Amino acid sequence: MPADPSPRPFFEPATALPPTGRPAAGLLAELDALRAGDAPTRGGRTFAYVYDPGRPEVDDLAAAAYRAFATVNGLDPTVFPSVARLENEVVGAVASVLGAPGAQGTFTSGGTESILLAVKTARDHARAERGVRQPELVLPSTAHAAFHKAAHYLGVEPVVVPVDPVTYRAVASDLTAAITDRTVLVVASAPSYAHGVLDPVAEIAAGAAERGVLCHVDACIGGWFLPFLARAGRPVEPFGLSVPGVTSLSVDLHKYGYADKGASVVLYRDAELRRHQYFAHAGWPGYPVVNPTAQGTKPGGLLAQAWAVLRHLGEDGYTELARRVAGAAGEVLAGLRATEGVRVLGEPAGSLVAFTVTDAADAPDLSLVLHTADEMRARGWYLQPQLSHAGLPPNLHLTLTPATAGQVGALLTDLTDALSAARALAPATVDPALRELAAALDPDALTPEEVAGFLAFAGLAGDGAQGLPTRMAPVLALLDALPPRLKERLLAEFVGSLFRV
């Protein structure tokens, strides 16, 4: 095969279509080079965003199943009946684990789409059944940001209710008290992403039912883990559609289902409720449009690979993987709780752990949290920093997977070293004058030049991915000090700077 005629330095952008085609081998080599700069997705050292079953054949199966259906368009199951067959079997499997008699659902592209569809369904149901025209969404402060995104897109006002500051769980009575005649949906998490704790789903759902309001359980991260954890003999509070008052639920199969991104399911108590999710339009001269999801064209490959992985692992496989995660979680928690200056937040329900780092007075210390994250990254680990919010402390988040089981000893050893190194560093602080300036700024009135200047000051110069600082503690300390709306504006501008075309 001839050599690739147009090799390019790593990270040099190629924004123009090449005048002549390039050989496949060179293109694949370039993709491999790009991947080399990413955090590893396998091996148990990246504790966010990826879910490693520790079984390479699962990856191979998912890739082969995707290839078999890569050209299939899920837009029209009357043309591609295989799509309806696969979706019925995937949703049926989820309903058998998390549903109740009569439950109906849809395969989606991920948790955000599942949540958006659940909020749309609740909005349209309340409009049709109760005449609600100014809808509200009641949710705990720990509910996933996807609910705020859905509310923004769909014209629904979020009503945020603080959680218990000790347990980090939603307070059912407070959520119920926030319900009004405009409320279309109440939210519970199973578990919440930030702290990994399970909200009191039964109490929240009962309060919503008393007021005649729908209740959605966000089980995107725990929905396909907690049931198999229970099957492995661990105590798990009920949270699925069998709980009275729960009317919809979302579960991601690309998390603890170990399918590739993106694969999720949204379930409803019955078909009558699910019909409010659908969009249909016949008022144009083209083909009649019926879209169950936000997507029109849907890649059949994602559905096929999720179907294949579910059937390959089966109940016994998922139970054993849940048992491995639980074992790793037990070791991690024991190690963290035995480490001086570390405090685990709340009582983790299973696979997610959040811990803060404390100062000499046993108070959470933002600088130590952020320096520890940097030190761990220098040692080859990614622990996700989470900033303080509404009185909740800054912390480091761990998403544990089966691959963690072989890494716990090394993780805890490196964490001890990282903590010592972090305590020896100068604190990551923010100039008080800058805090005062930031508090007085109107984020929506800032000019592009002012935003660029602020980003440059923060160490985010907008030079693309290669412009990121090697240590994020100073940047995150500044972000932690900013008012939320200003923080959102700057982060949106920064991410926009990474996509320069």
Short mmCIF file of C-alpha atoms in Angstrom, two decimals:
data_model
loop_
_atom_site.label_atom_id
_atom_site.label_comp_id
_atom_site.label_asym_id
_atom_site.label_seq_id
_atom_site.Cartn_x
_atom_site.Cartn_y
_atom_site.Cartn_z
CA MET A 1 0.00 0.00 0.00
CA PRO A 2 1.43 3.45 -0.88
CA ALA A 3 2.47 5.75 1.94
CA ASP A 4 -0.01 8.36 3.09
CA PRO A 5 0.90 11.45 1.01
CA SER A 6 -0.22 13.99 3.59
CA PRO A 7 0.93 13.22 7.13
CA ARG A 8 0.32 16.05 9.58
CA PRO A 9 1.85 16.96 12.94
CA PHE A 10 -0.20 15.84 15.92
CA PHE A 11 -2.96 18.35 16.77
CA GLU A 12 -2.40 20.47 13.67
CA PRO A 13 -5.96 21.07 12.44
CA ALA A 14 -6.99 20.10 8.92
CA THR A 15 -10.15 22.08 8.32
CA ALA A 16 -10.25 21.73 4.54
CA LEU A 17 -11.32 18.64 2.65
CA PRO A 18 -8.21 17.14 0.99
CA PRO A 19 -8.17 17.54 -2.80
CA THR A 20 -7.49 13.83 -3.20
CA GLY A 21 -8.44 10.97 -0.94
CA ARG A 22 -5.98 9.63 1.62
CA PRO A 23 -5.19 5.94 2.20
CA ALA A 24 -7.13 4.18 4.93
CA ALA A 25 -4.03 3.03 6.81
CA GLY A 26 -2.76 6.58 7.30
CA LEU A 27 -6.14 7.82 8.48
CA LEU A 28 -6.47 5.02 11.01
CA ALA A 29 -2.95 5.70 12.24
CA GLU A 30 -3.85 9.34 12.74
CA LEU A 31 -6.93 8.37 14.75
CA ASP A 32 -4.75 6.12 16.91
CA ALA A 33 -2.39 9.05 17.51
CA LEU A 34 -5.28 11.28 18.53
CA ARG A 35 -6.56 8.65 20.97
CA ALA A 36 -3.12 8.44 22.55
CA GLY A 37 -3.67 11.91 23.99
CA ASP A 38 -6.92 10.95 25.72
CA ALA A 39 -7.50 9.53 29.17
CA PRO A 40 -7.54 5.71 29.03
CA THR A 41 -10.99 4.18 28.75
CA ARG A 42 -9.88 0.72 29.87
CA GLY A 43 -7.76 -0.43 32.78
CA GLY A 44 -9.60 1.10 35.73
CA ARG A 45 -7.62 4.34 36.11
CA THR A 46 -10.22 6.81 34.79
CA PHE A 47 -12.95 7.32 37.39
CA ALA A 48 -15.51 9.21 35.29
CA TYR A 49 -17.16 9.04 31.88
CA VAL A 50 -16.22 5.43 31.06
CA TYR A 51 -17.42 2.03 32.30
CA ASP A 52 -14.98 -0.83 31.96
CA PRO A 53 -16.38 -4.34 32.49
CA GLY A 54 -12.88 -5.77 32.52
CA ARG A 55 -13.94 -8.25 29.85
CA PRO A 56 -12.40 -7.49 26.42
CA GLU A 57 -14.80 -9.80 24.59
CA VAL A 58 -17.64 -7.43 25.49
CA ASP A 59 -15.93 -4.64 23.54
CA ASP A 60 -15.29 -6.95 20.61
CA LEU A 61 -18.91 -8.11 20.55
CA ALA A 62 -20.27 -4.54 20.72
CA ALA A 63 -18.04 -3.44 17.83
CA ALA A 64 -19.03 -6.41 15.67
CA ALA A 65 -22.75 -5.93 16.38
CA TYR A 66 -22.47 -2.24 15.53
CA ARG A 67 -20.78 -3.02 12.22
CA ALA A 68 -23.57 -5.46 11.33
CA PHE A 69 -26.18 -2.68 11.69
CA ALA A 70 -24.08 0.41 10.92
CA THR A 71 -26.04 1.24 7.75
CA VAL A 72 -29.50 0.58 9.21
CA ASN A 73 -31.64 3.68 9.82
CA GLY A 74 -33.99 3.40 12.79
CA LEU A 75 -36.13 6.27 11.47
CA ASP A 76 -38.66 3.91 9.89
CA PRO A 77 -39.19 0.45 11.42
CA THR A 78 -41.62 -0.44 8.64
CA VAL A 79 -38.68 -0.37 6.22
CA PHE A 80 -36.21 -1.86 8.71
CA PRO A 81 -38.34 -4.20 10.84
CA SER A 82 -35.21 -5.48 12.57
CA VAL A 83 -35.13 -2.17 14.46
CA ALA A 84 -38.54 -2.78 16.04
CA ARG A 85 -37.55 -6.33 16.96
CA LEU A 86 -34.30 -5.26 18.61
CA GLU A 87 -35.85 -2.31 20.43
CA ASN A 88 -38.72 -4.39 21.76
CA GLU A 89 -36.26 -6.92 23.13
CA VAL A 90 -33.96 -4.31 24.69
CA VAL A 91 -36.80 -2.33 26.25
CA GLY A 92 -38.49 -5.55 27.30
CA ALA A 93 -35.35 -6.67 29.14
CA VAL A 94 -35.18 -3.33 30.96
CA ALA A 95 -38.89 -3.44 31.80
CA SER A 96 -38.51 -6.96 33.20
CA VAL A 97 -35.93 -5.66 35.68
CA LEU A 98 -37.19 -2.15 36.45
CA GLY A 99 -40.77 -2.02 35.22
CA ALA A 100 -44.22 -3.04 36.34
CA PRO A 101 -47.12 -4.68 34.45
CA GLY A 102 -47.98 -2.55 31.44
CA ALA A 103 -44.69 -0.61 31.40
CA GLN A 104 -43.70 0.79 28.00
CA GLY A 105 -40.47 2.42 26.91
CA THR A 106 -38.13 3.68 24.22
CA PHE A 107 -34.46 3.22 23.34
CA THR A 108 -32.62 6.56 23.27
CA SER A 109 -29.16 7.96 22.60
CA GLY A 110 -28.27 8.53 26.26
CA GLY A 111 -29.38 9.73 29.64
CA THR A 112 -29.79 13.35 28.60
CA GLU A 113 -32.20 12.40 25.82
CA SER A 114 -34.08 10.00 28.12
CA ILE A 115 -34.49 12.78 30.69
CA LEU A 116 -35.49 15.36 28.08
CA LEU A 117 -38.18 12.99 26.79
CA ALA A 118 -39.47 12.31 30.31
CA VAL A 119 -39.79 16.05 30.97
CA LYS A 120 -41.51 16.59 27.61
CA THR A 121 -43.91 13.76 28.36
CA ALA A 122 -44.76 15.22 31.77
CA ARG A 123 -45.22 18.71 30.32
CA ASP A 124 -47.52 17.55 27.54
CA HIS A 125 -49.43 15.19 29.84
CA ALA A 126 -50.08 18.02 32.32
CA ARG A 127 -51.16 20.31 29.51
CA ALA A 128 -53.61 17.72 28.15
CA GLU A 129 -54.94 16.38 31.46
CA ARG A 130 -54.79 19.41 33.76
CA GLY A 131 -54.52 22.40 31.45
CA VAL A 132 -51.13 23.48 32.82
CA ARG A 133 -49.71 26.29 30.68
CA GLN A 134 -46.77 27.51 32.82
CA PRO A 135 -45.18 24.22 33.85
CA GLU A 136 -42.79 23.72 36.77
CA LEU A 137 -40.35 20.91 37.51
CA VAL A 138 -39.61 20.16 41.18
CA LEU A 139 -36.21 18.60 41.75
CA PRO A 140 -33.57 18.23 44.48
CA SER A 141 -30.42 20.34 44.17
CA THR A 142 -28.43 17.16 43.47
CA ALA A 143 -30.54 16.17 40.43
CA HIS A 144 -28.52 15.88 37.23
CA ALA A 145 -27.92 18.99 35.13
CA ALA A 146 -29.77 17.27 32.28
CA PHE A 147 -33.05 18.21 33.98
CA HIS A 148 -32.10 21.88 33.83
CA LYS A 149 -31.15 21.44 30.18
CA ALA A 150 -34.52 19.82 29.47
CA ALA A 151 -36.34 22.58 31.35
CA HIS A 152 -34.44 25.20 29.34
CA TYR A 153 -35.23 23.55 26.02
CA LEU A 154 -38.88 22.86 26.82
CA GLY A 155 -39.95 26.06 28.58
CA VAL A 156 -40.37 24.45 32.00
CA GLU A 157 -39.40 26.35 35.17
CA PRO A 158 -37.12 24.37 37.51
CA VAL A 159 -37.93 24.61 41.24
CA VAL A 160 -34.79 23.50 43.08
CA VAL A 161 -35.11 22.13 46.62
CA PRO A 162 -32.02 21.81 48.87
CA VAL A 163 -30.98 18.34 50.03
CA ASP A 164 -30.06 17.24 53.53
CA PRO A 165 -26.58 18.76 54.16
CA VAL A 166 -25.38 15.69 56.08
CA THR A 167 -26.74 12.77 54.07
CA TYR A 168 -26.91 14.59 50.69
CA ARG A 169 -30.27 12.86 50.09
CA ALA A 170 -33.36 14.66 48.91
CA VAL A 171 -35.89 15.45 51.64
CA ALA A 172 -39.23 14.03 50.52
CA SER A 173 -41.37 16.37 52.63
CA ASP A 174 -39.58 19.42 51.23
CA LEU A 175 -40.12 18.25 47.66
CA THR A 176 -43.79 17.62 48.35
CA ALA A 177 -44.15 21.05 49.93
CA ALA A 178 -42.72 22.63 46.75
CA ILE A 179 -45.46 21.14 44.53
CA THR A 180 -47.98 23.63 43.15
CA ASP A 181 -50.80 23.51 40.63
CA ARG A 182 -48.17 24.23 37.97
CA THR A 183 -45.94 21.26 38.84
CA VAL A 184 -45.77 18.70 36.05
CA LEU A 185 -43.03 16.42 37.41
CA VAL A 186 -41.13 15.62 40.62
CA VAL A 187 -37.64 14.09 40.38
CA ALA A 188 -35.71 11.57 42.49
CA SER A 189 -32.23 10.13 41.83
CA ALA A 190 -31.18 6.48 42.12
CA PRO A 191 -28.48 7.40 42.92
CA SER A 192 -27.47 11.04 42.49
CA TYR A 193 -24.34 11.40 40.38
CA ALA A 194 -22.46 13.89 42.54
CA HIS A 195 -22.43 11.90 45.79
CA GLY A 196 -23.70 8.45 44.83
CA VAL A 197 -26.49 8.40 47.43
CA LEU A 198 -29.96 7.01 46.82
CA ASP A 199 -32.85 9.43 47.33
CA PRO A 200 -35.91 8.20 49.32
CA VAL A 201 -37.77 7.26 46.16
CA ALA A 202 -40.83 5.68 47.79
CA GLU A 203 -41.49 8.75 49.96
CA ILE A 204 -40.94 11.20 47.10
CA ALA A 205 -43.20 9.23 44.75
CA ALA A 206 -45.91 8.95 47.41
CA GLY A 207 -45.85 12.72 47.97
CA ALA A 208 -46.13 13.37 44.25
CA ALA A 209 -48.98 10.87 43.87
CA GLU A 210 -50.93 12.53 46.70
CA ARG A 211 -50.83 15.76 44.73
CA GLY A 212 -51.68 14.08 41.42
CA VAL A 213 -48.26 14.78 39.90
CA LEU A 214 -45.97 12.48 37.92
CA CYS A 215 -42.68 11.29 39.44
CA HIS A 216 -39.54 10.47 37.44
CA VAL A 217 -36.65 8.44 38.84
CA ASP A 218 -33.30 9.25 37.30
CA ALA A 219 -31.68 5.83 37.43
CA CYS A 220 -29.38 6.57 34.51
CA ILE A 221 -26.28 5.58 36.45
CA GLY A 222 -27.69 3.11 38.96
CA GLY A 223 -30.61 1.52 37.16
CA TRP A 224 -28.64 -1.34 35.64
CA PHE A 225 -26.35 -1.80 38.63
CA LEU A 226 -28.52 -1.67 41.75
CA PRO A 227 -30.92 -4.49 40.76
CA PHE A 228 -28.01 -6.87 40.20
CA LEU A 229 -26.36 -5.65 43.39
CA ALA A 230 -29.56 -6.75 45.15
CA ARG A 231 -29.42 -10.06 43.29
CA ALA A 232 -25.89 -10.46 44.68
CA GLY A 233 -27.35 -10.26 48.18
CA ARG A 234 -26.74 -6.60 49.06
CA PRO A 235 -29.58 -4.48 50.52
CA VAL A 236 -31.02 -2.00 48.00
CA GLU A 237 -34.05 0.24 48.55
CA PRO A 238 -36.72 -0.22 45.82
CA PHE A 239 -36.69 2.54 43.20
CA GLY A 240 -38.22 1.19 39.97
CA LEU A 241 -41.65 1.48 38.41
CA SER A 242 -42.97 -1.11 40.87
CA VAL A 243 -42.74 1.59 43.57
CA PRO A 244 -46.21 3.21 43.90
CA GLY A 245 -46.23 6.70 42.44
CA VAL A 246 -43.18 6.28 40.18
CA THR A 247 -44.45 7.02 36.68
CA SER A 248 -41.25 7.10 34.59
CA LEU A 249 -37.63 6.06 34.88
CA SER A 250 -34.43 6.47 32.86
CA VAL A 251 -31.56 3.95 32.76
CA ASP A 252 -28.36 4.09 30.72
CA LEU A 253 -27.15 0.85 29.20
CA HIS A 254 -23.86 2.49 28.23
CA LYS A 255 -23.01 2.80 31.91
CA TYR A 256 -23.39 -0.38 33.97
CA GLY A 257 -24.97 -2.20 31.05
CA TYR A 258 -21.45 -1.96 29.51
CA ALA A 259 -22.78 -1.20 26.03
CA ASP A 260 -20.97 1.40 23.93
CA LYS A 261 -22.05 5.05 23.96
CA GLY A 262 -24.85 5.94 23.49
CA ALA A 263 -27.53 3.59 24.70
CA SER A 264 -30.30 4.41 27.17
CA VAL A 265 -33.93 3.52 27.86
CA VAL A 266 -36.76 5.65 29.20
CA LEU A 267 -39.64 3.69 30.73
CA TYR A 268 -43.22 4.80 31.51
CA ARG A 269 -45.92 3.20 33.62
CA ASP A 270 -48.08 2.58 30.51
CA ALA A 271 -48.54 3.32 26.81
CA GLU A 272 -51.04 6.13 27.51
CA LEU A 273 -48.32 8.12 29.23
CA ARG A 274 -45.64 7.24 26.68
CA ARG A 275 -47.73 8.59 23.79
CA HIS A 276 -47.06 12.14 25.04
CA GLN A 277 -43.38 11.54 24.24
CA TYR A 278 -44.01 11.04 20.51
CA PHE A 279 -43.87 13.70 17.79
CA ALA A 280 -45.93 13.24 14.62
CA HIS A 281 -46.34 15.59 11.68
CA ALA A 282 -48.31 15.08 8.46
CA GLY A 283 -48.64 18.74 7.42
CA TRP A 284 -45.98 18.76 4.76
CA PRO A 285 -45.66 17.14 1.31
CA GLY A 286 -43.01 14.60 2.28
CA TYR A 287 -43.36 11.28 4.06
CA PRO A 288 -45.48 11.22 7.25
CA VAL A 289 -43.13 11.79 10.20
CA VAL A 290 -43.44 9.93 13.50
CA ASN A 291 -40.51 10.31 15.90
CA PRO A 292 -40.59 8.52 19.26
CA THR A 293 -37.43 10.40 20.35
CA ALA A 294 -35.74 13.74 19.76
CA GLN A 295 -33.86 12.15 16.88
CA GLY A 296 -35.16 11.53 13.40
CA THR A 297 -32.50 9.36 11.87
CA LYS A 298 -31.31 6.84 14.47
CA PRO A 299 -28.23 4.65 14.03
CA GLY A 300 -29.24 1.01 14.09
CA GLY A 301 -25.73 0.04 15.17
CA LEU A 302 -26.11 1.52 18.65
CA LEU A 303 -29.28 -0.45 19.24
CA ALA A 304 -27.74 -3.67 17.90
CA GLN A 305 -24.65 -3.46 20.09
CA ALA A 306 -26.72 -2.79 23.22
CA TRP A 307 -28.95 -5.77 22.37
CA ALA A 308 -25.93 -8.02 21.86
CA VAL A 309 -24.17 -7.00 25.10
CA LEU A 310 -27.34 -7.47 27.18
CA ARG A 311 -27.82 -10.95 25.87
CA HIS A 312 -24.17 -11.88 26.12
CA LEU A 313 -23.86 -10.96 29.81
CA GLY A 314 -27.34 -11.97 30.96
CA GLU A 315 -28.54 -11.92 34.57
CA ASP A 316 -25.69 -14.03 35.91
CA GLY A 317 -23.04 -11.97 34.14
CA TYR A 318 -24.42 -8.68 35.41
CA THR A 319 -24.77 -10.08 38.90
CA GLU A 320 -21.13 -11.16 38.96
CA LEU A 321 -19.98 -7.77 37.63
CA ALA A 322 -22.09 -6.00 40.28
CA ARG A 323 -20.49 -8.22 42.92
CA ARG A 324 -17.03 -7.19 41.69
CA VAL A 325 -17.90 -3.50 41.79
CA ALA A 326 -19.33 -3.87 45.30
CA GLY A 327 -16.17 -5.59 46.46
CA ALA A 328 -14.01 -2.83 45.01
CA ALA A 329 -16.28 -0.19 46.56
CA GLY A 330 -15.95 -1.80 49.97
CA GLU A 331 -12.16 -1.76 49.73
CA VAL A 332 -12.06 1.82 48.46
CA LEU A 333 -14.39 3.08 51.17
CA ALA A 334 -12.46 1.30 53.90
CA GLY A 335 -9.23 2.77 52.59
CA LEU A 336 -10.62 6.29 52.30
CA ARG A 337 -12.16 6.20 55.77
CA ALA A 338 -8.83 5.07 57.21
CA THR A 339 -6.93 7.90 55.52
CA GLU A 340 -6.25 10.95 57.66
CA GLY A 341 -7.70 14.14 56.25
CA VAL A 342 -10.22 12.38 53.99
CA ARG A 343 -13.99 12.38 54.54
CA VAL A 344 -16.42 10.29 52.51
CA LEU A 345 -19.60 12.23 51.77
CA GLY A 346 -22.87 10.50 52.62
CA GLU A 347 -23.50 6.75 52.42
CA PRO A 348 -22.78 5.60 48.85
CA ALA A 349 -25.44 3.29 47.44
CA GLY A 350 -22.97 1.18 45.54
CA SER A 351 -20.65 2.26 42.75
CA LEU A 352 -20.16 6.03 43.15
CA VAL A 353 -18.01 7.55 45.87
CA ALA A 354 -17.37 11.21 46.69
CA PHE A 355 -14.81 12.33 49.23
CA THR A 356 -13.46 15.66 50.35
CA VAL A 357 -10.03 16.55 51.72
CA THR A 358 -9.93 18.46 54.99
CA ASP A 359 -7.59 20.97 56.59
CA ALA A 360 -6.13 20.90 60.10
CA ALA A 361 -9.48 21.98 61.52
CA ASP A 362 -11.25 19.08 59.74
CA ALA A 363 -13.04 21.47 57.36
CA PRO A 364 -13.26 20.75 53.61
CA ASP A 365 -10.40 22.50 51.83
CA LEU A 366 -10.95 23.41 48.18
CA SER A 367 -7.27 23.92 47.49
CA LEU A 368 -6.33 20.51 48.87
CA VAL A 369 -9.12 18.85 46.88
CA LEU A 370 -7.92 20.43 43.64
CA HIS A 371 -4.21 19.88 44.26
CA THR A 372 -4.93 16.23 45.08
CA ALA A 373 -6.75 15.82 41.76
CA ASP A 374 -3.73 17.28 39.92
CA GLU A 375 -1.30 15.09 41.83
CA MET A 376 -3.34 11.98 41.07
CA ARG A 377 -3.49 12.88 37.40
CA ALA A 378 0.31 13.23 37.38
CA ARG A 379 0.39 9.65 38.72
CA GLY A 380 -1.86 8.37 35.91
CA TRP A 381 -5.29 8.54 37.59
CA TYR A 382 -8.29 10.70 36.74
CA LEU A 383 -10.42 11.58 39.77
CA GLN A 384 -13.18 14.00 38.86
CA PRO A 385 -13.09 17.32 40.79
CA GLN A 386 -16.48 18.68 41.86
CA LEU A 387 -16.69 22.28 43.07
CA SER A 388 -18.61 23.58 46.07
CA HIS A 389 -22.27 24.38 45.57
CA ALA A 390 -24.90 25.95 47.82
CA GLY A 391 -23.15 24.89 50.99
CA LEU A 392 -22.17 21.42 49.73
CA PRO A 393 -18.40 20.88 49.94
CA PRO A 394 -15.91 20.50 47.09
CA ASN A 395 -14.91 16.90 46.53
CA LEU A 396 -13.42 14.25 44.31
CA HIS A 397 -15.76 11.83 42.54
CA LEU A 398 -15.03 8.19 41.78
CA THR A 399 -17.10 6.06 39.41
CA LEU A 400 -16.12 2.47 40.23
CA THR A 401 -16.29 -0.34 37.67
CA PRO A 402 -15.32 -4.02 37.62
CA ALA A 403 -11.88 -2.96 36.37
CA THR A 404 -11.38 -1.07 39.65
CA ALA A 405 -11.16 -4.39 41.49
CA GLY A 406 -7.56 -4.94 40.46
CA GLN A 407 -6.49 -1.36 41.09
CA VAL A 408 -7.62 -0.52 44.64
CA GLY A 409 -4.26 -1.09 46.32
CA ALA A 410 -2.36 1.02 43.79
CA LEU A 411 -5.06 3.71 43.91
CA LEU A 412 -4.90 4.07 47.70
CA THR A 413 -1.09 4.04 47.75
CA ASP A 414 -0.88 6.79 45.15
CA LEU A 415 -3.64 8.74 46.88
CA THR A 416 -1.63 8.78 50.11
CA ASP A 417 1.37 10.13 48.23
CA ALA A 418 -0.79 12.65 46.34
CA LEU A 419 -2.31 13.95 49.57
CA SER A 420 1.14 14.50 51.07
CA ALA A 421 2.28 16.32 47.94
CA ALA A 422 -0.87 18.44 47.89
CA ARG A 423 -0.38 19.56 51.48
CA ALA A 424 3.17 20.68 50.66
CA LEU A 425 2.00 22.99 47.86
CA ALA A 426 1.06 26.64 48.19
CA PRO A 427 -2.72 27.03 48.45
CA ALA A 428 -4.64 27.64 45.23
CA THR A 429 -6.27 30.94 46.16
CA VAL A 430 -8.19 33.68 44.38
CA ASP A 431 -7.38 37.37 44.74
CA PRO A 432 -10.16 38.98 46.86
CA ALA A 433 -10.23 41.94 44.49
CA LEU A 434 -10.97 39.56 41.62
CA ARG A 435 -13.81 38.00 43.61
CA GLU A 436 -15.27 41.46 44.16
CA LEU A 437 -14.93 42.34 40.49
CA ALA A 438 -16.55 39.08 39.40
CA ALA A 439 -19.50 39.59 41.75
CA ALA A 440 -20.22 42.96 40.09
CA LEU A 441 -20.08 41.72 36.49
CA ASP A 442 -23.19 41.14 34.40
CA PRO A 443 -22.40 37.89 32.55
CA ASP A 444 -24.86 38.61 29.76
CA ALA A 445 -23.46 42.11 29.15
CA LEU A 446 -19.82 41.04 28.75
CA THR A 447 -18.27 41.65 25.34
CA PRO A 448 -16.39 38.85 23.57
CA GLU A 449 -13.14 40.71 24.27
CA GLU A 450 -13.90 40.90 27.99
CA VAL A 451 -14.75 37.21 28.10
CA ALA A 452 -11.52 36.36 26.26
CA GLY A 453 -9.55 38.47 28.74
CA PHE A 454 -11.15 36.74 31.71
CA LEU A 455 -10.44 33.32 30.20
CA ALA A 456 -6.83 34.27 29.58
CA PHE A 457 -6.50 35.43 33.19
CA ALA A 458 -7.95 32.10 34.32
CA GLY A 459 -5.38 30.19 32.29
CA LEU A 460 -7.86 29.14 29.59
CA ALA A 461 -6.50 31.03 26.64
CA GLY A 462 -8.65 29.34 24.01
CA ASP A 463 -5.77 27.80 22.09
CA GLY A 464 -7.58 24.51 21.66
CA ALA A 465 -6.95 21.34 23.67
CA GLN A 466 -3.17 21.84 23.54
CA GLY A 467 -3.64 25.16 25.33
CA LEU A 468 -4.98 23.58 28.53
CA PRO A 469 -2.82 24.08 31.60
CA THR A 470 -1.13 20.98 32.98
CA ARG A 471 -2.42 21.75 36.48
CA MET A 472 -6.07 22.68 36.86
CA ALA A 473 -6.11 23.68 40.54
CA PRO A 474 -5.69 27.45 39.94
CA VAL A 475 -8.31 27.43 37.17
CA LEU A 476 -10.87 25.46 39.18
CA ALA A 477 -10.25 27.56 42.31
CA LEU A 478 -11.15 30.65 40.29
CA LEU A 479 -14.24 28.99 38.84
CA ASP A 480 -15.34 27.94 42.32
CA ALA A 481 -15.22 31.60 43.40
CA LEU A 482 -17.35 32.91 40.54
CA PRO A 483 -21.13 33.44 40.67
CA PRO A 484 -22.95 30.58 38.88
CA ARG A 485 -24.17 32.57 35.88
CA LEU A 486 -20.72 34.06 35.22
CA LYS A 487 -19.21 30.60 35.59
CA GLU A 488 -21.66 29.24 33.01
CA ARG A 489 -20.90 32.05 30.55
CA LEU A 490 -17.15 31.57 30.79
CA LEU A 491 -17.32 27.80 30.53
CA ALA A 492 -19.57 28.00 27.47
CA GLU A 493 -17.15 30.43 25.84
CA PHE A 494 -14.18 28.23 26.71
CA VAL A 495 -15.74 25.07 25.27
CA GLY A 496 -16.70 27.09 22.20
CA SER A 497 -13.06 28.08 21.82
CA LEU A 498 -12.09 24.40 21.53
CA PHE A 499 -14.30 24.06 18.45
CA ARG A 500 -12.82 26.80 16.33
CA VAL A 501 -14.58 26.22 13.02
#
